Amino acid sequence: MSNKLTFQENLDGLEKIVEQLESGEASLEESLELYKKGMLYLRECNEKIDRVEKEIEVIQKEN
């Protein structure tokens, strides 16, 4: 899943899912779906962080 959300939007989505899961109000099936969606948000956040780190490395090498 490659979405067009910003890092902050992905992080906000992940935080909402964590809150829902921690509330204990979701059924087992809902919790599983929330977990899957959360993992996608997390992957997107990590990919964006990796891209930024590589960009910073390039900038540092240029200077």
C-alpha positions as a LaTeX table, in Angstrom:
\begin{tabular}{lrrr}
\hline
Residue & $x$ (\AA) & $y$ (\AA) & $z$ (\AA) \\
\hline
Met1 & 0.00 & 0.00 & 0.00 \\
Ser2 & 1.53 & 3.25 & $-1.09$ \\
Asn3 & $-0.70$ & 6.05 & 0.04 \\
Lys4 & $-0.44$ & 9.77 & $-0.54$ \\
Leu5 & $-0.77$ & 10.74 & 3.11 \\
Thr6 & 1.84 & 12.89 & 4.78 \\
Phe7 & 4.01 & 11.53 & 7.53 \\
Gln8 & 1.89 & 13.37 & 10.10 \\
Glu9 & $-1.37$ & 12.00 & 8.66 \\
Asn10 & 0.03 & 8.46 & 8.83 \\
Leu11 & 1.22 & 9.03 & 12.39 \\
Asp12 & $-2.15$ & 10.47 & 13.42 \\
Gly13 & $-3.94$ & 7.48 & 11.91 \\
Leu14 & $-1.63$ & 5.12 & 13.76 \\
Glu15 & $-2.21$ & 6.93 & 17.04 \\
Lys16 & $-6.00$ & 6.71 & 16.61 \\
Ile17 & $-5.75$ & 2.99 & 15.97 \\
Val18 & $-3.61$ & 2.49 & 19.08 \\
Glu19 & $-6.21$ & 4.39 & 21.12 \\
Gln20 & $-9.00$ & 2.20 & 19.73 \\
Leu21 & $-7.10$ & $-0.99$ & 20.44 \\
Glu22 & $-6.17$ & 0.12 & 23.95 \\
Ser23 & $-9.78$ & 0.99 & 24.74 \\
Gly24 & $-10.68$ & $-2.69$ & 24.53 \\
Glu25 & $-14.02$ & $-1.86$ & 22.92 \\
Ala26 & $-13.32$ & $-3.44$ & 19.52 \\
Ser27 & $-14.28$ & $-7.03$ & 18.84 \\
Leu28 & $-11.58$ & $-9.56$ & 18.02 \\
Glu29 & $-12.30$ & $-9.23$ & 14.31 \\
Glu30 & $-12.30$ & $-5.43$ & 14.47 \\
Ser31 & $-9.06$ & $-5.49$ & 16.45 \\
Leu32 & $-7.41$ & $-7.63$ & 13.80 \\
Glu33 & $-8.48$ & $-5.23$ & 11.05 \\
Leu34 & $-7.29$ & $-2.25$ & 13.09 \\
Tyr35 & $-3.97$ & $-3.99$ & 13.67 \\
Lys36 & $-3.53$ & $-4.64$ & 9.94 \\
Lys37 & $-4.33$ & $-1.03$ & 9.11 \\
Gly38 & $-1.99$ & 0.17 & 11.84 \\
Met39 & 0.84 & $-1.89$ & 10.42 \\
Leu40 & 0.29 & $-0.22$ & 7.05 \\
Tyr41 & 0.47 & 3.21 & 8.67 \\
Leu42 & 3.63 & 2.15 & 10.49 \\
Arg43 & 5.24 & 0.87 & 7.31 \\
Glu44 & 4.46 & 4.14 & 5.54 \\
Cys45 & 5.97 & 6.14 & 8.42 \\
Asn46 & 9.11 & 4.03 & 8.39 \\
Glu47 & 9.48 & 4.33 & 4.61 \\
Lys48 & 9.14 & 8.11 & 4.81 \\
Ile49 & 11.73 & 8.27 & 7.60 \\
Asp50 & 14.12 & 6.11 & 5.56 \\
Arg51 & 13.72 & 8.38 & 2.52 \\
Val52 & 14.40 & 11.49 & 4.58 \\
Glu53 & 17.47 & 9.92 & 6.22 \\
Lys54 & 18.89 & 9.06 & 2.79 \\
Glu55 & 18.22 & 12.57 & 1.57 \\
Ile56 & 19.99 & 14.02 & 4.60 \\
Glu57 & 22.99 & 11.75 & 3.94 \\
Val58 & 23.19 & 13.04 & 0.37 \\
Ile59 & 23.01 & 16.65 & 1.53 \\
Gln60 & 25.72 & 16.06 & 4.13 \\
Lys61 & 28.02 & 14.48 & 1.55 \\
Glu62 & 27.58 & 17.46 & $-0.74$ \\
Asn63 & 28.81 & 19.87 & 1.91 \\
\hline
\end{tabular}
